[in-house]
Structure formats: structure tokens, C-alpha cells
Short mmCIF file of N, CA and C in Angstrom, two decimals:
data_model
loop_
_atom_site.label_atom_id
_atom_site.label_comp_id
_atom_site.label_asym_id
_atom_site.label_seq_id
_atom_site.Cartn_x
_atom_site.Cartn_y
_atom_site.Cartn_z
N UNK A 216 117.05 73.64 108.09
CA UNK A 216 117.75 74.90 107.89
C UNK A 216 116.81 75.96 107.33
N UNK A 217 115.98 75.30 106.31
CA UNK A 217 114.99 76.73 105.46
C UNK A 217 114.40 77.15 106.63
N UNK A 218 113.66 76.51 108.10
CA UNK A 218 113.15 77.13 109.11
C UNK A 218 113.47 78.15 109.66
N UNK A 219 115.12 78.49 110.06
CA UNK A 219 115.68 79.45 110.31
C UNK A 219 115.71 80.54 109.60
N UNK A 220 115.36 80.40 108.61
CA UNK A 220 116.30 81.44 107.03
C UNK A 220 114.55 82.54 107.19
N UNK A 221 113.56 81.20 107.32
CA UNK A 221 112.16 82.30 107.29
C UNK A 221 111.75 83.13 107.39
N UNK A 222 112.37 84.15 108.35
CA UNK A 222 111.99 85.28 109.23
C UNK A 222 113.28 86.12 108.73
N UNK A 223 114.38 85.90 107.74
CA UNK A 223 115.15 86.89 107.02
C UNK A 223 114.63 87.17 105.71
N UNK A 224 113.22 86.52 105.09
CA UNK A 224 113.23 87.21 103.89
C UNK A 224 112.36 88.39 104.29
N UNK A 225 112.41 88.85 102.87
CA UNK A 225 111.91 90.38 102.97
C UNK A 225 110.60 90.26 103.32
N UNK A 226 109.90 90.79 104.49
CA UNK A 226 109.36 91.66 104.58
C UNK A 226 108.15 90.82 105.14
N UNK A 227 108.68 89.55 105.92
CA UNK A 227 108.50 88.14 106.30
C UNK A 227 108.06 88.62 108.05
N UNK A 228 108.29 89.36 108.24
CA UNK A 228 108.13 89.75 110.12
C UNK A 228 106.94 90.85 109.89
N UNK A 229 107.10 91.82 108.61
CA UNK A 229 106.02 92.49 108.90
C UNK A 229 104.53 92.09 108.48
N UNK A 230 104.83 90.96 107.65
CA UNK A 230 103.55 90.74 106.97
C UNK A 230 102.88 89.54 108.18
N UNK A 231 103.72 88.93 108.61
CA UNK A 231 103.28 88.07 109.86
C UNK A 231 102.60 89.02 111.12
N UNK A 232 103.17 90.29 111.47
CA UNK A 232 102.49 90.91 112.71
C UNK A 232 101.58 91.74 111.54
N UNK A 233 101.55 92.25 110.57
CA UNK A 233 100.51 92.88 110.33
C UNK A 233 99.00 92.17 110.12
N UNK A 234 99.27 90.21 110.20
CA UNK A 234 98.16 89.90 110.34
C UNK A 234 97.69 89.55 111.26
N UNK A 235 98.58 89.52 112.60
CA UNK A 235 98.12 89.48 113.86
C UNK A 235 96.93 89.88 113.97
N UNK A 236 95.42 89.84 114.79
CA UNK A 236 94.19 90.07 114.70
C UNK A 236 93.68 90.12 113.53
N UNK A 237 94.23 90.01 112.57
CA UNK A 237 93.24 89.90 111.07
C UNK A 237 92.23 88.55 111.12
N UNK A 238 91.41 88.94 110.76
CA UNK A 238 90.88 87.45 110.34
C UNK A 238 91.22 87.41 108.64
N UNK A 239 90.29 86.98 107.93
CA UNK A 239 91.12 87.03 106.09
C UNK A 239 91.23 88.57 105.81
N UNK A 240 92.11 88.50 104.98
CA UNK A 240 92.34 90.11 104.88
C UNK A 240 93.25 90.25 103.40
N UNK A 241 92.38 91.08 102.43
CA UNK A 241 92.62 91.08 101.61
C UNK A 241 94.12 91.46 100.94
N UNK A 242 94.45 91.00 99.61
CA UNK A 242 96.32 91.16 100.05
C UNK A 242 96.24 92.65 99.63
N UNK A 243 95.41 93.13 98.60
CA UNK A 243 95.91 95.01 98.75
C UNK A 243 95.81 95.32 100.08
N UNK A 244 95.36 94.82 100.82
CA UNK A 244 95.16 95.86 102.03
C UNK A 244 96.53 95.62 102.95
N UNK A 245 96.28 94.11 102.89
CA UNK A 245 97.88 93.76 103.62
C UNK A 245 98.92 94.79 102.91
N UNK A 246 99.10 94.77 101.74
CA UNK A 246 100.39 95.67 100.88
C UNK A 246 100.28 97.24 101.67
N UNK A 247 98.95 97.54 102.04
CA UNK A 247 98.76 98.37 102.58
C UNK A 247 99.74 98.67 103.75
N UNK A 248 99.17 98.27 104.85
CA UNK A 248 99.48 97.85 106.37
C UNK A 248 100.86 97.37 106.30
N UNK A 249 101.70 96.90 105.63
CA UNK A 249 103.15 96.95 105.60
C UNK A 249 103.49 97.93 104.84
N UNK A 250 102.98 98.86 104.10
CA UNK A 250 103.27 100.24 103.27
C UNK A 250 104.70 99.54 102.35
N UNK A 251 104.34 98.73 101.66
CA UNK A 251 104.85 98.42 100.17
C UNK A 251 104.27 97.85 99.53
N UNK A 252 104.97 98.31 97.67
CA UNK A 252 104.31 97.90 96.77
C UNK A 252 105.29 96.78 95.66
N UNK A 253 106.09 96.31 96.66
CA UNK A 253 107.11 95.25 96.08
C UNK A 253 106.50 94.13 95.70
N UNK A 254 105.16 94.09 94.74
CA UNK A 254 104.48 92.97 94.92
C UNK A 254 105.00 91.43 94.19
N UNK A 255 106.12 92.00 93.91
CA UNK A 255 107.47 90.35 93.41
C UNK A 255 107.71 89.83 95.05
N UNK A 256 108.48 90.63 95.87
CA UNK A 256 109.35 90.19 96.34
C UNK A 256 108.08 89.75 97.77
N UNK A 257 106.83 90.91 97.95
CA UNK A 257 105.47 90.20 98.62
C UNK A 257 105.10 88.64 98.43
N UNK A 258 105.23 88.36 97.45
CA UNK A 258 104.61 87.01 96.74
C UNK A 258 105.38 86.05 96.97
N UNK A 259 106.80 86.32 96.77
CA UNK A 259 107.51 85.48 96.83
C UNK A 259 107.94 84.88 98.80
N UNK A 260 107.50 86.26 99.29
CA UNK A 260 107.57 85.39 100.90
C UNK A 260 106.00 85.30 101.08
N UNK A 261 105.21 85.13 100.86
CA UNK A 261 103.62 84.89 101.15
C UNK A 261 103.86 83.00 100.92
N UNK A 262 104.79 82.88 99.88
CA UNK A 262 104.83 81.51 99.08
C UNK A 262 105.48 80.82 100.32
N UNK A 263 106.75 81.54 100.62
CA UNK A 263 107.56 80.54 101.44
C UNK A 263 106.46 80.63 102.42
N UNK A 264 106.12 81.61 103.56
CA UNK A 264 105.40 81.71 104.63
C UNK A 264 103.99 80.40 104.48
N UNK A 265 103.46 80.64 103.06
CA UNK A 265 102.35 79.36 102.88
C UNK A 265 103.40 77.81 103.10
N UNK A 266 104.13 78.02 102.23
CA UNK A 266 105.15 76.70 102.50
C UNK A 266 105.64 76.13 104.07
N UNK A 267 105.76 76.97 105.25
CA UNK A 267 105.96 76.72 106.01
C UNK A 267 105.00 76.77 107.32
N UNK A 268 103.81 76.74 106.69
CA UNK A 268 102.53 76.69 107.71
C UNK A 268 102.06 77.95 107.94
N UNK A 269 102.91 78.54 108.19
CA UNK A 269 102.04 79.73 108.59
C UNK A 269 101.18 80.97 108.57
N UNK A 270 101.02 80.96 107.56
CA UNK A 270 99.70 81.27 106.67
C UNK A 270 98.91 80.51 105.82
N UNK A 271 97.17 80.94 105.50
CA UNK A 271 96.79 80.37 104.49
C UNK A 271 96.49 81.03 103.48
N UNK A 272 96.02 81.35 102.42
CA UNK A 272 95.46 82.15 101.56
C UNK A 272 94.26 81.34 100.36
N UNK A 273 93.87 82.03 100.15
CA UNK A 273 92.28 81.23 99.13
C UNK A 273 92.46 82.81 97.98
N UNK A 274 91.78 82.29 96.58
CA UNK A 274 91.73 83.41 95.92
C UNK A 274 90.13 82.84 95.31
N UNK A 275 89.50 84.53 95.18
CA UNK A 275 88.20 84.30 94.66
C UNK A 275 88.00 84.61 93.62
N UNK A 276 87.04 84.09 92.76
CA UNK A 276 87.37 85.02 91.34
C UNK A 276 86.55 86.35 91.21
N UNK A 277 86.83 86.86 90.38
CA UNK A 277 85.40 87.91 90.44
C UNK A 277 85.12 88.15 88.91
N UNK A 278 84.12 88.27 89.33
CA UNK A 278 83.10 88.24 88.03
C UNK A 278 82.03 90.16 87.63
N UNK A 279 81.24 90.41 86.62
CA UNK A 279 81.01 91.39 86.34
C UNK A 279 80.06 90.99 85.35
N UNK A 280 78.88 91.08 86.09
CA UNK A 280 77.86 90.59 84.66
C UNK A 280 77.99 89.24 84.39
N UNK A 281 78.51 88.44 84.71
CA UNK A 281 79.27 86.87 84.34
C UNK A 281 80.77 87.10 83.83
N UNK A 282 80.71 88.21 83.40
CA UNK A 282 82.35 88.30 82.74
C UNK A 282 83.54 88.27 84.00
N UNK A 283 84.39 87.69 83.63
CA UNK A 283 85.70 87.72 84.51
C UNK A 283 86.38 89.06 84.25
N UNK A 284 86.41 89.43 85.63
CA UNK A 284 87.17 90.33 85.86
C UNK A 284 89.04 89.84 86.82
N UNK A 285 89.39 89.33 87.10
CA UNK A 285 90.21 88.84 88.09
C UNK A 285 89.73 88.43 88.95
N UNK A 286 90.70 88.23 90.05
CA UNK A 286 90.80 87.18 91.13
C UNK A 286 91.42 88.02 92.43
N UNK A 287 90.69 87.85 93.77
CA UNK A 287 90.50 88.79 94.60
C UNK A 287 91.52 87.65 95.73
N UNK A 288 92.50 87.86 96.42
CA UNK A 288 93.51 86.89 96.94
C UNK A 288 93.27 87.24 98.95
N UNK A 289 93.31 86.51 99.19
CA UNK A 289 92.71 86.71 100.66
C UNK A 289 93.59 86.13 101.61
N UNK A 290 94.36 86.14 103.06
CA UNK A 290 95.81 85.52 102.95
C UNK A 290 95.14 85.90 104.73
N UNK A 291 95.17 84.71 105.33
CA UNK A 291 95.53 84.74 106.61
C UNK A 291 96.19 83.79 107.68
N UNK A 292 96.33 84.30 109.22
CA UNK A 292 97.31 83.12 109.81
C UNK A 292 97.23 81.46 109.68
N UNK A 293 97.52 80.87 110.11
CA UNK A 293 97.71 79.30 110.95
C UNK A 293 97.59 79.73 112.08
N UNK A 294 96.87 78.81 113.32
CA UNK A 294 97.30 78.54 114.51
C UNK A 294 98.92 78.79 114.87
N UNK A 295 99.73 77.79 113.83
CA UNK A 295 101.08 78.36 114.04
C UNK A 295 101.57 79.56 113.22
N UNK A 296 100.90 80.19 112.65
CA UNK A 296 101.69 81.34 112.07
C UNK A 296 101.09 82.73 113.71
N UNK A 297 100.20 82.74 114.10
CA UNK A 297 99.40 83.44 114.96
C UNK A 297 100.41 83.01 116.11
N UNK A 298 100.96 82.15 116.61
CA UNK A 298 101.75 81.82 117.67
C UNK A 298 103.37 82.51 117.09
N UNK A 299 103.74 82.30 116.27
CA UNK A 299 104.73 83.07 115.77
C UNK A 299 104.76 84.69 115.68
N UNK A 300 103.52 84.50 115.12
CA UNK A 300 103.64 86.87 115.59
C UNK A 300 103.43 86.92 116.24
N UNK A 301 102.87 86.53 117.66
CA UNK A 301 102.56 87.09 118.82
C UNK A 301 104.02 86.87 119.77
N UNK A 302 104.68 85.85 119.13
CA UNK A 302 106.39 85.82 119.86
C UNK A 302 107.38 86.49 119.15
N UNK A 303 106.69 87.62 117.73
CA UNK A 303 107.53 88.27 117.21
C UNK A 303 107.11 89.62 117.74
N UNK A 304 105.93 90.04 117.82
CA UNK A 304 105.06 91.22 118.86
C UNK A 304 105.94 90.98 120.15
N UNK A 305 106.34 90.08 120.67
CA UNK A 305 107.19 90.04 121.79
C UNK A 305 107.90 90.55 122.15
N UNK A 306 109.25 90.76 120.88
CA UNK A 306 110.57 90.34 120.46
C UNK A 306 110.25 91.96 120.31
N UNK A 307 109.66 92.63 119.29
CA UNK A 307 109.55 93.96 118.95
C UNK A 307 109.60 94.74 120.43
N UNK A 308 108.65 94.26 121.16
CA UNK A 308 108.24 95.21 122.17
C UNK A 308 109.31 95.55 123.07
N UNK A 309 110.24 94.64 123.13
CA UNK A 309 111.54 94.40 123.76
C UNK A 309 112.59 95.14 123.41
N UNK A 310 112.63 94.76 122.38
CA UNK A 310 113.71 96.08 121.33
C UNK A 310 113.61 97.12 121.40
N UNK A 311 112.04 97.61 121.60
CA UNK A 311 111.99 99.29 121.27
C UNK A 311 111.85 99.52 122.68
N UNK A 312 111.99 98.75 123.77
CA UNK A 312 111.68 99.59 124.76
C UNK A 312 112.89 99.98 125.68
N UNK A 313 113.35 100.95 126.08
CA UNK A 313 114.42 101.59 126.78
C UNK A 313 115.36 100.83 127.80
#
């Protein structure tokens, strides 16, 4: 059942086609490219989307002199997440067209 539910959380279709052709791509930029800054309700479908294959993400740390500065988060497809936006790129193209 959670399979179905996937593609109704927030903001779960755009963050999947906005990584269509990405290779890793940093998550400000992703927040970018979907033009929000909901970064609760971002996280919380990045989690399910990791939970269900279809994305991966790695975080790097970053450093400054040796000192820690934070951690730089990097988030891209699966094989099956990349087969999923390109049948959601589908689905779009269909809808909007006349």
C-alpha cells in the first residue's frame, strides 16, 4: 500500500522530474529547481523516496581550515527512481497537452 501513497506526498513528483538528467545534485539547488523552501516537509519525502529506492543521497562534510563547518547533502536517482520520472515526464506531457 505505502507504494501507491508515494507519489501523493508533497512535492514527491517534482523532486523526482527535477532530477531527471541530474547526475548528484546538490539539495539547495534541488530546493531550487522545485522553487521551495519547505525544507521539513522536502526531507521528509527525500526520506520516504530514499526508503523506496528511488533515490540515493550521500552527505559530505565540510571543513574550513580543519574546522567543521557543516555537511553538504547530495541526492540523486536509482535506476528505478530514473525509470519512474521519465513515466512521470510522460504522464505530464499528456496532461498539458490539448
Amino acid at each position: 500500500m505505502r507504494r501507491k501513497k508515494i507519489l501523493a506526498e508533497s512535492y514527491a513528483i517534482d523532486i523526482l522530474t527535477a532530477l531527471l538528467g541530474e547526475g548528484k545534485i546538490h539539495h539547495g539547488l534541488l530546493t531550487e529547481k522545485i522553487k521551495s523552501r519547505n525544507y521539513g516537509t522536502i526531507n521528509k519525502t527525500l526520506i520516504s523516496l530514499k526508503d523506496e529506492g528511488l533515490i540515493k543521497d550521500e552527505r559530505e562534510e565540510m571543513t574550513n581550515s580543519g574546522k567543521y563547518v557543516g555537511v553538504k547533502r547530495y541526492i540523486w536517482l536509482t535506476s528505478k527512481g530514473k525509470r519512474v520520472s521519465e513515466k512521470l515526464v510522460e504522464i505530464t506531457k499528456i496532461l498539458d497537452s490539448n
